[in-house]
Tab-separated table of C-alpha atoms in Angstrom:
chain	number	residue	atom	x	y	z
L	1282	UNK	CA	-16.888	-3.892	64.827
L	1283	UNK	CA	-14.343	-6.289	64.934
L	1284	UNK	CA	-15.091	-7.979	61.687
L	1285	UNK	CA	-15.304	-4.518	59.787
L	1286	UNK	CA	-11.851	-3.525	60.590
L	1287	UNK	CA	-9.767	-6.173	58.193
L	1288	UNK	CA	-12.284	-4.849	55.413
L	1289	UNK	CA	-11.764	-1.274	55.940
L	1290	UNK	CA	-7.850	-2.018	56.637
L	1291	UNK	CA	-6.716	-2.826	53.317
L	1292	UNK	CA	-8.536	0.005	51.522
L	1293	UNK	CA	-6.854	2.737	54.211
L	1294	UNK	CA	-3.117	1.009	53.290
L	1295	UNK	CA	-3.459	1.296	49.831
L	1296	UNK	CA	-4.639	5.122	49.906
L	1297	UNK	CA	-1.303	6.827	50.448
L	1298	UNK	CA	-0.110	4.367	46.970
L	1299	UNK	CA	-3.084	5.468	45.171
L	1300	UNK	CA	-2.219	9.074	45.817
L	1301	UNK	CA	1.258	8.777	44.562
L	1302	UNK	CA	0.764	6.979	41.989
L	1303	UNK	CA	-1.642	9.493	40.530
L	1304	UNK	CA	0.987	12.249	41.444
L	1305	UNK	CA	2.945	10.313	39.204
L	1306	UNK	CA	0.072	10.430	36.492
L	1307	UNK	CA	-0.657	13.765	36.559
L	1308	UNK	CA	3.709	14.876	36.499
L	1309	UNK	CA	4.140	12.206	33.441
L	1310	UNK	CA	0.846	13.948	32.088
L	1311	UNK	CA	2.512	17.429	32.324
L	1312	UNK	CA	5.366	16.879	31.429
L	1313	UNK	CA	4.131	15.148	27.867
L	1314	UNK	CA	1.862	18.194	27.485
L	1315	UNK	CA	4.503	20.604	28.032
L	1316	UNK	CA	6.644	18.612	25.404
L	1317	UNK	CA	4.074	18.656	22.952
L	1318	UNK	CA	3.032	22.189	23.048
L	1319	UNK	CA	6.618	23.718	23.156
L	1320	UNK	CA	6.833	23.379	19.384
L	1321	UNK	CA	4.103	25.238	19.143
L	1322	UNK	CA	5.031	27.990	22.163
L	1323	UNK	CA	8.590	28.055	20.048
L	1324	UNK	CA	6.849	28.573	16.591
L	1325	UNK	CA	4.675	31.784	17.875
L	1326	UNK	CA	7.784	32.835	19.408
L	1327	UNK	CA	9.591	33.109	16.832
L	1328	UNK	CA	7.450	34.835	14.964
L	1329	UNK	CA	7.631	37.551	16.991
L	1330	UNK	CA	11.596	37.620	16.891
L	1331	UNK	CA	13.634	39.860	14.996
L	1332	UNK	CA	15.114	37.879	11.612
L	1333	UNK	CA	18.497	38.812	13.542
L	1334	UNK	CA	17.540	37.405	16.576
L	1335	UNK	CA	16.363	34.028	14.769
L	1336	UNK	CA	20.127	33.425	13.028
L	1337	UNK	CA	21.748	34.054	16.390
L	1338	UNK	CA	22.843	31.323	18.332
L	1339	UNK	CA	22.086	32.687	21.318
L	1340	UNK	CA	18.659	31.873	22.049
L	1341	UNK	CA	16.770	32.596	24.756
L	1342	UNK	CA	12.623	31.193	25.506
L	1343	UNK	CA	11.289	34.930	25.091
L	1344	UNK	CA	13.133	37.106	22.477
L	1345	UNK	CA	14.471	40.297	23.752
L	1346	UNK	CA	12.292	42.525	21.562
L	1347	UNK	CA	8.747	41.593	19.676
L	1348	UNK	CA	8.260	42.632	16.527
L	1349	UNK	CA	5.091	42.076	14.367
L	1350	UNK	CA	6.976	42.763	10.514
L	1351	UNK	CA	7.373	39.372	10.249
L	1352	UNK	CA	3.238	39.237	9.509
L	1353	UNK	CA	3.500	42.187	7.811
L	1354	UNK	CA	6.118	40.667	5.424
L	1355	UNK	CA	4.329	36.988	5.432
L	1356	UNK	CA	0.778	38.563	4.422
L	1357	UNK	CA	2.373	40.936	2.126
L	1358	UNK	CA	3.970	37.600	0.315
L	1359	UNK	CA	2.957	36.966	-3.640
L	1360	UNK	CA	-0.048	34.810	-4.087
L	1361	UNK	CA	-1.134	34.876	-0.375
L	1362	UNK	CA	-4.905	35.218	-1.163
L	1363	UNK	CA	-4.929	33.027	-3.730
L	1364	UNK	CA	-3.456	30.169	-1.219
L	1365	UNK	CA	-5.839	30.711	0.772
L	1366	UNK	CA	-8.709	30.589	-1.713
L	1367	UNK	CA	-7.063	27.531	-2.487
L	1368	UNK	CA	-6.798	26.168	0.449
L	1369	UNK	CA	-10.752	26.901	1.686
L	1370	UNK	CA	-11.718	25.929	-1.840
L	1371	UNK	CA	-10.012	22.261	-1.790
L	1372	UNK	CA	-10.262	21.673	1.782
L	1373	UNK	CA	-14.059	22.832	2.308
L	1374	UNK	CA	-15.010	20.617	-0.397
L	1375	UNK	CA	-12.969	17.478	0.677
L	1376	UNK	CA	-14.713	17.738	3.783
L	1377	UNK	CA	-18.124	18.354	3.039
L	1378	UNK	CA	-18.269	15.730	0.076
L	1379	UNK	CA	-15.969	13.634	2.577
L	1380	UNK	CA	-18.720	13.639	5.024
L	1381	UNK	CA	-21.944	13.125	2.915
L	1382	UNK	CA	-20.508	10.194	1.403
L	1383	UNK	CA	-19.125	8.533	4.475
L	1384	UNK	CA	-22.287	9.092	6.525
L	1385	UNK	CA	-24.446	6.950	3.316
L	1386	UNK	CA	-21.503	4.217	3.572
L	1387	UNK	CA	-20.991	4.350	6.972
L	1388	UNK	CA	-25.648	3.933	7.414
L	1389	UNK	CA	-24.967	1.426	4.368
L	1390	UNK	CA	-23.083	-0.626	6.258
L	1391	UNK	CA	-24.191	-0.377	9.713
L	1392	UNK	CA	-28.091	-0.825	8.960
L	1393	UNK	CA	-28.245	-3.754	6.057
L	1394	UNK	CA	-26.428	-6.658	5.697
L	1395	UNK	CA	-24.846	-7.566	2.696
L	1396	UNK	CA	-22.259	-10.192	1.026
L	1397	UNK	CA	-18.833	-8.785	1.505
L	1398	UNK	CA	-19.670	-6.276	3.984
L	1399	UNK	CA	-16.882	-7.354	6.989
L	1400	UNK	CA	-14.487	-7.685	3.898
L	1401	UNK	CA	-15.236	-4.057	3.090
L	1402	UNK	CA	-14.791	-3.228	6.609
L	1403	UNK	CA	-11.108	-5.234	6.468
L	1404	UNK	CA	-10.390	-3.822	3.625
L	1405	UNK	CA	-10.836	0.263	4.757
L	1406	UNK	CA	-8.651	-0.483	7.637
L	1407	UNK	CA	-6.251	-2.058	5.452
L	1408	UNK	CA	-5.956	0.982	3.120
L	1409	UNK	CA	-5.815	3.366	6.386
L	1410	UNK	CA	-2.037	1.487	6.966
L	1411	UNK	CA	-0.603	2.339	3.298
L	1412	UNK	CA	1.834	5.239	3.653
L	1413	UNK	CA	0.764	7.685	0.742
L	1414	UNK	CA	4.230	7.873	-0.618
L	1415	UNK	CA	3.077	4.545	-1.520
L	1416	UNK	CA	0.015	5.501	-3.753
L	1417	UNK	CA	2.106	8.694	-4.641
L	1418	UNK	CA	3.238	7.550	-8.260
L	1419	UNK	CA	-0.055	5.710	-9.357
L	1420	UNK	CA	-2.652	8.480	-7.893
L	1421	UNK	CA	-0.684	10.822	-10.055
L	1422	UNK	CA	-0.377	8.571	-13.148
L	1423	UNK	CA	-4.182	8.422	-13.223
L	1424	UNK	CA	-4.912	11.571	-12.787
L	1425	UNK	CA	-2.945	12.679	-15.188
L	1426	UNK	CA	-4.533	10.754	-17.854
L	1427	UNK	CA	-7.709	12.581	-16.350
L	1428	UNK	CA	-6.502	15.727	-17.147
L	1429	UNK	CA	-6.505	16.383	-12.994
L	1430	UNK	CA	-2.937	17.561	-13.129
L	1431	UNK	CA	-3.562	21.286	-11.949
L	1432	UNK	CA	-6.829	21.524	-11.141
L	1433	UNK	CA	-8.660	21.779	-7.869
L	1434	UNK	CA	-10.843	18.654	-8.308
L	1435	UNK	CA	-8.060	16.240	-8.742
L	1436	UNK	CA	-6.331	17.407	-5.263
L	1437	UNK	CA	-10.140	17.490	-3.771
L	1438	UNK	CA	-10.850	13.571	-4.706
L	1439	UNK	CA	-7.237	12.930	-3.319
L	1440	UNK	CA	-7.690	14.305	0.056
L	1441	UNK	CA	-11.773	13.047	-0.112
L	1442	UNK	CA	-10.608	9.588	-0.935
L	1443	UNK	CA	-8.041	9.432	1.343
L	1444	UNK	CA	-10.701	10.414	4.509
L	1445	UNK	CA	-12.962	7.986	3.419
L	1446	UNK	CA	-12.315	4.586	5.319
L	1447	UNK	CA	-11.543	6.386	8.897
L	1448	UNK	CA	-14.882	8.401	8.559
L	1449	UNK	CA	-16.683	6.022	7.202
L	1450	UNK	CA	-15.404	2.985	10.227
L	1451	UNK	CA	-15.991	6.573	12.983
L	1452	UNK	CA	-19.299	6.967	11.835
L	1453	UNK	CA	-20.768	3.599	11.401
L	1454	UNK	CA	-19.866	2.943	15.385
L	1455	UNK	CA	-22.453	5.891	16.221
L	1456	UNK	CA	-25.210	4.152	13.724
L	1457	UNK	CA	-24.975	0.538	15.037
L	1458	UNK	CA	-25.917	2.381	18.537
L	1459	UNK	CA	-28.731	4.243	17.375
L	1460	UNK	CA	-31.687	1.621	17.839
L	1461	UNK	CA	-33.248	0.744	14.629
L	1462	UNK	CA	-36.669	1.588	16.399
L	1463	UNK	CA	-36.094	5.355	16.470
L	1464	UNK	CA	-35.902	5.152	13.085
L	1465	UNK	CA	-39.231	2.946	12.638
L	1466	UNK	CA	-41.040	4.423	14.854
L	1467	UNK	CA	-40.502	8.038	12.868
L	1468	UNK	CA	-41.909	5.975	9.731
L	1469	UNK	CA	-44.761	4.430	11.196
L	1470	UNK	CA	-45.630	8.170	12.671
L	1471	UNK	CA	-45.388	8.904	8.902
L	1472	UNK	CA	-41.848	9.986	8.122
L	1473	UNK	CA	-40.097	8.887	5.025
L	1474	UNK	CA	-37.132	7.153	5.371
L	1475	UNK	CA	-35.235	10.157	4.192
L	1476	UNK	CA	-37.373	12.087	6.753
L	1477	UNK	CA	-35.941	9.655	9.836
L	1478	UNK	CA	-32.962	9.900	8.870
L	1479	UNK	CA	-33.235	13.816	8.573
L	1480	UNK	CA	-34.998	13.984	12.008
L	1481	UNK	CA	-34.027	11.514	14.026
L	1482	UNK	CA	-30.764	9.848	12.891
L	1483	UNK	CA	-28.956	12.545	11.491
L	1484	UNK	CA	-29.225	14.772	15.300
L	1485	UNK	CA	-27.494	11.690	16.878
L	1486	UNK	CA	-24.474	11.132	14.711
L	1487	UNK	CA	-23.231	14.871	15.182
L	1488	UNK	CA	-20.427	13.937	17.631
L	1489	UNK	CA	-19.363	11.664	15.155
L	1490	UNK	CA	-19.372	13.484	12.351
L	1491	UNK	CA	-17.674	16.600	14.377
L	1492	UNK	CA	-14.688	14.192	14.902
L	1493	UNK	CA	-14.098	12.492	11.615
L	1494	UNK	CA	-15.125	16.433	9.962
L	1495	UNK	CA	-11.837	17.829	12.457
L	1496	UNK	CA	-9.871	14.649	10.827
L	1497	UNK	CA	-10.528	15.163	7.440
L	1498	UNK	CA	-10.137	19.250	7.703
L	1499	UNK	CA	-6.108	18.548	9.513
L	1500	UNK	CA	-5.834	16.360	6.812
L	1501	UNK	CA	-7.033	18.146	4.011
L	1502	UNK	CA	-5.722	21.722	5.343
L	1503	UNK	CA	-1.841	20.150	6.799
L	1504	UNK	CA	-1.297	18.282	3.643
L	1505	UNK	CA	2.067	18.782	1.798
L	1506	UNK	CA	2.921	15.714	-0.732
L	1507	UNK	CA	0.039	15.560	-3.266
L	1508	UNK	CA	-0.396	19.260	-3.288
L	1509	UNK	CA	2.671	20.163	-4.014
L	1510	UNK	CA	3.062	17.275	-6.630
L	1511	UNK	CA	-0.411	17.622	-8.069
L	1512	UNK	CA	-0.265	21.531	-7.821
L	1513	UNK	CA	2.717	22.917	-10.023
L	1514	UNK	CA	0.985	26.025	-11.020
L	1515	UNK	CA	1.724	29.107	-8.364
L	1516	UNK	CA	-1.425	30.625	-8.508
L	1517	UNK	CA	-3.096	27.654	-7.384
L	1518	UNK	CA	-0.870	26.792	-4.821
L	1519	UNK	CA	-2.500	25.652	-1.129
L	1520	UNK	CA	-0.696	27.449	1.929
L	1521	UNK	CA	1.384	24.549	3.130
L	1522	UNK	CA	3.206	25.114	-0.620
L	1523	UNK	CA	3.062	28.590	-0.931
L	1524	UNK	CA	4.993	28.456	2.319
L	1525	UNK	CA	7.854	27.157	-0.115
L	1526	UNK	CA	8.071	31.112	-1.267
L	1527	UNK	CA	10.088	31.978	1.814
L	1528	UNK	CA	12.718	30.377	0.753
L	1529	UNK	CA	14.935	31.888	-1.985
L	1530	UNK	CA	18.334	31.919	-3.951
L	1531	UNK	CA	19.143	34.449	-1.119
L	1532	UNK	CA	18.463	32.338	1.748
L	1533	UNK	CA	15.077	31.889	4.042
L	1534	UNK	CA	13.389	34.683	5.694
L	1535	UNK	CA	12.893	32.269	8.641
L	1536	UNK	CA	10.872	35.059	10.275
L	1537	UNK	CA	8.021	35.446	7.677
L	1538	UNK	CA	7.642	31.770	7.155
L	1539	UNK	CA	7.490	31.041	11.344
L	1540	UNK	CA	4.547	34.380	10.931
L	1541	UNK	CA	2.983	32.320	7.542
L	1542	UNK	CA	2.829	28.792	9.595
L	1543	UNK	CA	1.193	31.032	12.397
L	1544	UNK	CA	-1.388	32.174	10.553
L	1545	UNK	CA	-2.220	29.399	8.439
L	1546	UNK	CA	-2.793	27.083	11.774
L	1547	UNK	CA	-5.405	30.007	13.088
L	1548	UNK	CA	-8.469	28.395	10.831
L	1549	UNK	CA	-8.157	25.113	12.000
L	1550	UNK	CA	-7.403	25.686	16.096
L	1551	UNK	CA	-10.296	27.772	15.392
L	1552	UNK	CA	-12.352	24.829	14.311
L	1553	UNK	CA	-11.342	22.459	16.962
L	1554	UNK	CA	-12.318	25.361	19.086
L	1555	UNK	CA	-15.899	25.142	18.255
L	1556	UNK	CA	-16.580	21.579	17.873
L	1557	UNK	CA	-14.095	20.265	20.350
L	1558	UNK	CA	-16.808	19.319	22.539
L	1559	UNK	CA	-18.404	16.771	20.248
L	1560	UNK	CA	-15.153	15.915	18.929
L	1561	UNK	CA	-14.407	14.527	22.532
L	1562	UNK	CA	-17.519	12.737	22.779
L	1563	UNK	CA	-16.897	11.224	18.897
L	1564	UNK	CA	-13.791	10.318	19.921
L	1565	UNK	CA	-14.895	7.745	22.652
L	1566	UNK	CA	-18.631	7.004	21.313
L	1567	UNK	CA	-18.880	4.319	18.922
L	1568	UNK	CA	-16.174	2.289	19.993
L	1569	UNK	CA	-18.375	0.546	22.367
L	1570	UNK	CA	-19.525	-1.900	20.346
L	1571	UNK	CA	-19.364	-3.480	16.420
């Protein structure tokens, strides 16, 4: 008994440190949520508020009397449904093309070796540190002498290209976990290697392709700078542009646009919704090893 107690000693000091210390955790932790989703709390908010009510300097956390003409007025707004069509149109395409061609580079280069491969691996996380403004002026100046000025598929290989390398390094964690044997034991049961992939392979890289799909949908469906420099004509403007519209000679109908920003984040909370799940598990999975 008497040699158990300096064991047990130690572990019964250190329990009342342990306790505040995650206290401490868990406050910091609330306090950084609470920071984070007040922009958000104060966007839906205002929505709701009276145009009046936004100008006045008197603000309060919850406005005095809700209103809902602020959507009326934002859905109401020119050339809504065709930002939106172009907004599913560019994004849903980005992503899906995104995806396909980052799950063959990212099986590429996890499964066969090849000369250059860890400079091709360098080389994506190098281009995932350029600032677009960077690329701004050449992307345009090529796709311009593509005749891409205006048109869908020049913003859709912007926003696809740009996706690439972080999909592409996400993905390839989940394949160099996936023992090669799965796959060879499919063929020798008499699968193609097309029909391994398809039935064994593809099941096990969902969490990873639910995470780098959220990434590249924010990214394509958020995105300001190339659409609206890419984009000039109005009826093919994406939402984050057409949100521009708001904002007149006669001032800014702060009210509509804070009921347009609303309503334009629904699709993609709606998406992290569903997938969120996997998207955790993609998140941590594949950064184990490689």
């Amino acid at each position: 008994m008497s040699a158990s107690t300096p064991t047990n000693a130690p572990a019964q000091v250190l329990r009342p440190d342990r306790r505040r210390n995650r206290l401490g955790y868990n406050i910091l932790a609330l306090v950084t949520a609470a920071l984070m989703a007040f922009p958000v709390y104060w966007l839906i908010v205002s929505s709701l508020r009276p145009n009046h009510e936004i100008r006045s300097y008197d603000q309060t956390l919850w406005p005095s009397s809700l209103t809902f003409d602020n959507f009326a007025r934002a859905v109401k707004q020119d050339n809504f449904a065709t930002a939106i069509q172009s907004s599913l149109i560019v994004s849903v395409t980005a992503v899906v093309g995104g995806m396909i061609i980052a799950t063959l580079a990212a099986l590429a280069i996890g499964r066969f070796r090849f000369f250059g491969r860890k400079a091709l691996m360098m080389i994506m996380i190098l281009v995932q540190m350029l600032p677009p403004t960077a690329m701004l002026i050449p992307i345009y100046l090529q796709l311009n002498a593509l005749g891409g000025i205006d048109e869908y598929w020049g913003l859709i290989v912007v926003y696809l290209v740009s996706t690439l390398p972080f999909a592409t390094i996400m993905i390839r964690g989940f394949v160099i976990n996936i023992p090669v044997e799965l796959e060879e034991s499919a063929m020798v049961d008499g699968c193609t290697r097309m029909g391994a992939f398809r039935r064994v392979i593809f099941p096990l890289l969902a969490p990873g392709l639910a995470a780098a799909s959220i990434f590249a949908l924010v990214n394509a469906w958020n995105e300001y700078l190339f659409a609206y420099i890419l984009i000039n004509d109005n009826s093919k403007y994406t939402l984050n542009v057409w949100l521009m519209t708001f904002t007149t000679e006669r001032g800014t109908d702060y009210g509509a646009l804070m009921a347009a920003s609303t309503l334009i984040s629904i699709p993609v909370v709606i998406f992290f919704m569903i997938i969120q799940g996997k998207m955790a598990t993609g998140l941590t999975s594949g950064a184990v090893k490689g």
